[in-house]
Coordinates of C-alpha atoms in Angstrom, one line a residue:
M1 CA 119.9 102.8 110.0
E2 CA 122.9 101.5 108.3
D3 CA 121.5 98.0 108.3
I4 CA 118.3 99.3 106.6
K5 CA 120.4 101.1 104.0
K6 CA 122.2 97.9 103.2
M7 CA 118.9 96.0 102.9
L8 CA 117.4 98.7 100.6
A9 CA 120.5 98.6 98.4
Q10 CA 119.8 95.0 97.7
T11 CA 116.2 95.5 96.6
D12 CA 115.4 95.5 92.9
D13 CA 113.1 98.5 92.6
I14 CA 111.1 101.1 94.5
A15 CA 108.2 98.8 95.2
S16 CA 110.5 96.2 96.7
G17 CA 112.2 98.9 98.9
L18 CA 108.9 100.2 100.1
R19 CA 107.7 96.7 100.9
L20 CA 110.9 96.0 102.8
L21 CA 110.2 99.1 105.0
T22 CA 106.6 98.0 105.7
E23 CA 107.9 94.6 106.8
E24 CA 110.6 96.1 109.1
F25 CA 108.2 98.7 110.5
P26 CA 104.7 97.3 110.2
G27 CA 102.0 100.0 110.6
K28 CA 104.6 102.7 111.0
V29 CA 105.3 103.8 107.4
A30 CA 103.6 106.9 106.0
F31 CA 103.9 108.8 102.7
S32 CA 103.2 112.6 102.5
T33 CA 102.0 113.7 99.2
S34 CA 101.5 117.3 97.8
F35 CA 100.2 115.7 94.6
G36 CA 103.1 116.9 92.5
Q37 CA 104.4 114.7 89.7
E38 CA 106.9 112.9 91.9
D39 CA 104.4 112.2 94.6
Q40 CA 101.9 110.9 92.0
V41 CA 104.6 108.4 90.9
I42 CA 105.1 107.1 94.5
A43 CA 101.4 107.0 95.2
D44 CA 100.9 105.0 92.0
I45 CA 103.6 102.5 93.1
I46 CA 102.1 102.2 96.6
W47 CA 98.6 101.6 95.5
R48 CA 99.3 99.4 92.4
N49 CA 101.3 97.1 94.7
N50 CA 98.8 97.3 97.6
L51 CA 101.4 98.3 100.0
P52 CA 100.3 98.9 103.6
I53 CA 101.5 102.5 103.7
R54 CA 99.5 105.4 105.1
V55 CA 99.1 108.2 102.6
F56 CA 98.4 111.8 103.8
S57 CA 98.5 115.3 102.5
L58 CA 98.5 118.8 104.0
D59 CA 95.8 121.3 103.0
T60 CA 97.2 124.7 103.7
G61 CA 93.9 126.4 102.8
R62 CA 95.7 128.3 100.0
L63 CA 96.0 125.5 97.3
F64 CA 95.1 125.9 93.7
R65 CA 91.7 124.7 92.5
E66 CA 93.5 122.4 90.1
T67 CA 95.2 120.7 93.1
Y68 CA 91.9 120.0 94.8
D69 CA 90.6 118.7 91.5
L70 CA 93.5 116.3 91.3
I71 CA 92.9 115.1 94.9
D72 CA 89.4 114.0 93.9
L73 CA 90.6 112.5 90.6
T74 CA 93.3 110.5 92.4
R75 CA 90.8 109.2 94.9
A76 CA 88.4 108.2 92.2
R77 CA 91.1 106.5 90.2
Y78 CA 92.7 104.4 92.9
K79 CA 89.8 104.0 95.4
K80 CA 92.2 104.5 98.3
E81 CA 92.1 106.6 101.4
I82 CA 94.1 109.9 101.6
E83 CA 94.2 111.6 104.9
I84 CA 94.1 115.4 104.9
F85 CA 95.6 117.4 107.6
F86 CA 94.8 121.1 108.1
P87 CA 96.5 123.9 110.0
E88 CA 95.4 124.7 113.6
T89 CA 92.5 127.2 113.3
A90 CA 93.7 129.3 116.2
D91 CA 97.1 129.7 114.6
V92 CA 95.7 130.8 111.2
E93 CA 93.2 133.2 112.9
R94 CA 96.0 134.8 114.9
L95 CA 98.3 135.2 111.9
T96 CA 95.7 136.8 109.7
R97 CA 94.5 139.0 112.5
E98 CA 98.0 140.3 113.3
K99 CA 99.5 140.4 109.8
G100 CA 96.8 140.0 107.2
F101 CA 96.3 137.4 104.6
N102 CA 99.4 138.0 102.5
S103 CA 102.2 138.8 105.0
F104 CA 104.5 136.3 103.3
Y105 CA 105.2 138.8 100.5
D106 CA 106.7 141.3 103.1
S107 CA 109.8 139.3 104.2
V108 CA 111.3 135.8 104.2
E109 CA 110.7 135.6 107.9
N110 CA 107.0 136.3 107.4
R111 CA 106.8 133.7 104.7
K112 CA 108.5 131.1 106.8
E113 CA 106.1 131.9 109.6
C114 CA 103.2 131.2 107.3
C115 CA 104.8 128.0 106.0
Y116 CA 105.4 126.9 109.6
I117 CA 101.8 127.4 110.6
R118 CA 100.2 126.0 107.5
K119 CA 102.7 123.1 106.7
V120 CA 105.2 122.2 109.5
V121 CA 102.8 122.1 112.4
P122 CA 100.2 119.9 110.5
L123 CA 103.1 117.7 109.2
N124 CA 104.4 117.1 112.7
R125 CA 100.9 116.1 113.8
A126 CA 100.5 113.7 110.8
L127 CA 103.9 112.1 111.6
E128 CA 103.1 111.3 115.2
G129 CA 103.9 107.6 115.8
V130 CA 105.5 107.2 112.4
K131 CA 108.9 105.4 112.1
V132 CA 109.4 105.9 108.3
W133 CA 108.4 109.0 106.4
I134 CA 108.3 108.5 102.6
T135 CA 108.8 111.6 100.4
G136 CA 109.0 112.5 96.7
L137 CA 112.2 114.5 96.9
R138 CA 114.6 114.5 94.0
A139 CA 118.2 115.7 94.2
E140 CA 118.0 117.9 91.1
Q141 CA 115.0 119.8 92.4
S142 CA 117.0 122.3 94.4
E143 CA 120.5 123.0 95.7
N144 CA 119.4 122.1 99.2
R145 CA 118.4 118.6 98.0
L146 CA 121.5 117.7 96.1
G147 CA 123.2 116.4 99.2
M148 CA 120.3 114.3 100.5
D149 CA 120.5 110.5 100.6
A150 CA 117.8 108.0 99.8
L151 CA 117.6 107.1 103.5
E152 CA 118.2 109.7 106.2
L153 CA 117.6 110.2 109.9
D154 CA 115.2 113.0 110.8
E155 CA 116.8 113.8 114.2
Q156 CA 114.1 116.2 115.3
R157 CA 111.2 113.8 114.7
Q158 CA 113.3 110.7 115.5
L159 CA 112.2 108.8 112.4
L160 CA 113.7 107.6 109.1
K161 CA 113.1 109.6 106.0
Y162 CA 113.1 107.6 102.8
N163 CA 113.4 109.5 99.4
P164 CA 113.1 106.7 96.8
L165 CA 113.2 109.1 93.8
I166 CA 116.3 111.0 95.0
E167 CA 118.3 109.9 92.0
W168 CA 115.6 110.1 89.4
S169 CA 115.6 112.7 86.7
Y170 CA 112.6 114.7 85.7
S171 CA 112.4 112.6 82.5
D172 CA 112.2 109.4 84.6
V173 CA 109.2 110.9 86.4
L174 CA 107.4 111.9 83.2
A175 CA 108.1 108.5 81.7
H176 CA 106.4 106.7 84.7
L177 CA 103.4 109.0 84.6
E178 CA 102.9 108.3 80.9
K179 CA 103.6 104.5 81.1
Y180 CA 101.0 104.0 83.9
N181 CA 98.6 106.8 82.8
V182 CA 98.9 108.4 86.2
P183 CA 96.7 111.5 86.8
Y184 CA 98.6 114.7 87.3
N185 CA 97.9 118.4 88.0
R186 CA 97.0 120.2 84.7
L187 CA 98.9 123.2 85.9
H188 CA 102.0 121.2 84.8
D189 CA 100.9 121.7 81.2
K190 CA 100.9 125.5 81.8
G191 CA 104.5 125.9 82.9
F192 CA 104.1 125.1 86.6
I193 CA 106.7 122.5 87.5
S194 CA 106.9 122.8 91.3
I195 CA 103.4 123.6 92.7
G196 CA 102.6 124.8 96.2
C197 CA 100.2 127.4 97.5
A198 CA 98.5 129.5 94.9
P199 CA 99.7 132.9 96.1
C200 CA 103.3 131.6 96.3
T201 CA 103.6 129.8 93.0
R202 CA 103.9 131.0 89.4
A203 CA 104.7 129.4 86.1
I204 CA 108.3 129.3 85.0
E205 CA 109.9 130.5 81.8
P206 CA 111.9 128.2 79.5
G207 CA 115.3 127.7 80.9
E208 CA 114.4 128.7 84.5
H209 CA 115.1 126.4 87.4
P210 CA 112.1 124.2 88.2
R211 CA 111.7 125.9 91.6
A212 CA 112.1 129.4 90.3
G213 CA 108.3 129.8 90.4
R214 CA 108.2 129.2 94.2
W215 CA 108.4 132.3 96.3
W216 CA 109.7 134.0 93.2
W217 CA 110.1 137.4 94.9
E218 CA 112.6 136.0 97.4
D219 CA 116.4 135.5 97.2
S220 CA 116.3 132.3 99.3
K221 CA 116.8 128.5 99.2
K222 CA 113.2 128.0 98.0
E223 CA 112.3 125.7 100.9
C224 CA 109.2 125.8 103.2
G225 CA 110.8 124.2 106.2
L226 CA 109.5 120.6 105.8
H227 CA 112.8 119.4 104.4
S228 CA 116.3 120.5 105.4
H229 CA 119.8 119.3 104.2
N230 CA 120.6 117.3 107.3
T231 CA 117.0 116.8 108.4
N232 CA 117.9 118.2 111.8
T233 CA 115.8 121.3 112.4
Q234 CA 116.0 121.4 116.1
N235 CA 118.0 124.6 116.1
E236 CA 115.7 126.5 113.7
Q237 CA 113.9 129.5 115.1
V238 CA 110.2 128.9 115.6
P239 CA 108.3 132.0 114.4
A240 CA 107.1 134.0 117.4
A241 CA 103.5 134.1 116.4
S242 CA 103.5 130.3 116.1
K243 CA 104.8 129.4 119.5

């Protein structure tokens, strides 16, 4: 990994870094997008430079209509394939049968269980065979992400995780979207900065942290389990209903 870090440090821009990874790991690089502003920046860079990177997304079944609209708009704009991964039907049926549709409001444990079923399990399936996982994480998004590096080792999945925007500011993101006229979720114009599932996301007030609108009823680290500080989640407890 250290050799790859050194090589990435010598590249001129994000496109060059991504191209380097595709050359080092041909056919094994994938980008996961939730269609947030950062993810739209990376998708734009990938597709404008015709980089051979798989692009996929997770449909939890609880997304905003505006997110689905953006998926269609993005496909129409770039004419590129976006793979969509869904939760396991049996897992969702069991969860809703045992705890109802909105159990995530009852406790952090229940919310993490829902995120595990609807996000983590499909993600793991999408990343099978992948050697480099590209994400749109930025350090200033949350306290948990402040200590993340541009290139990390995901020990659980045994792959490299590349966060090319980790040092970007929110202003940098907006500038790229405007410069290249990149389509974005119209909820961003209504005070939604970090957008996830509809029942778990609200608009934020001026001065609030960008992720304050995610799971706003919780006193937690505002993470769904896809990303952890050291990317080693082997010791995390798997929700009982999800095993």
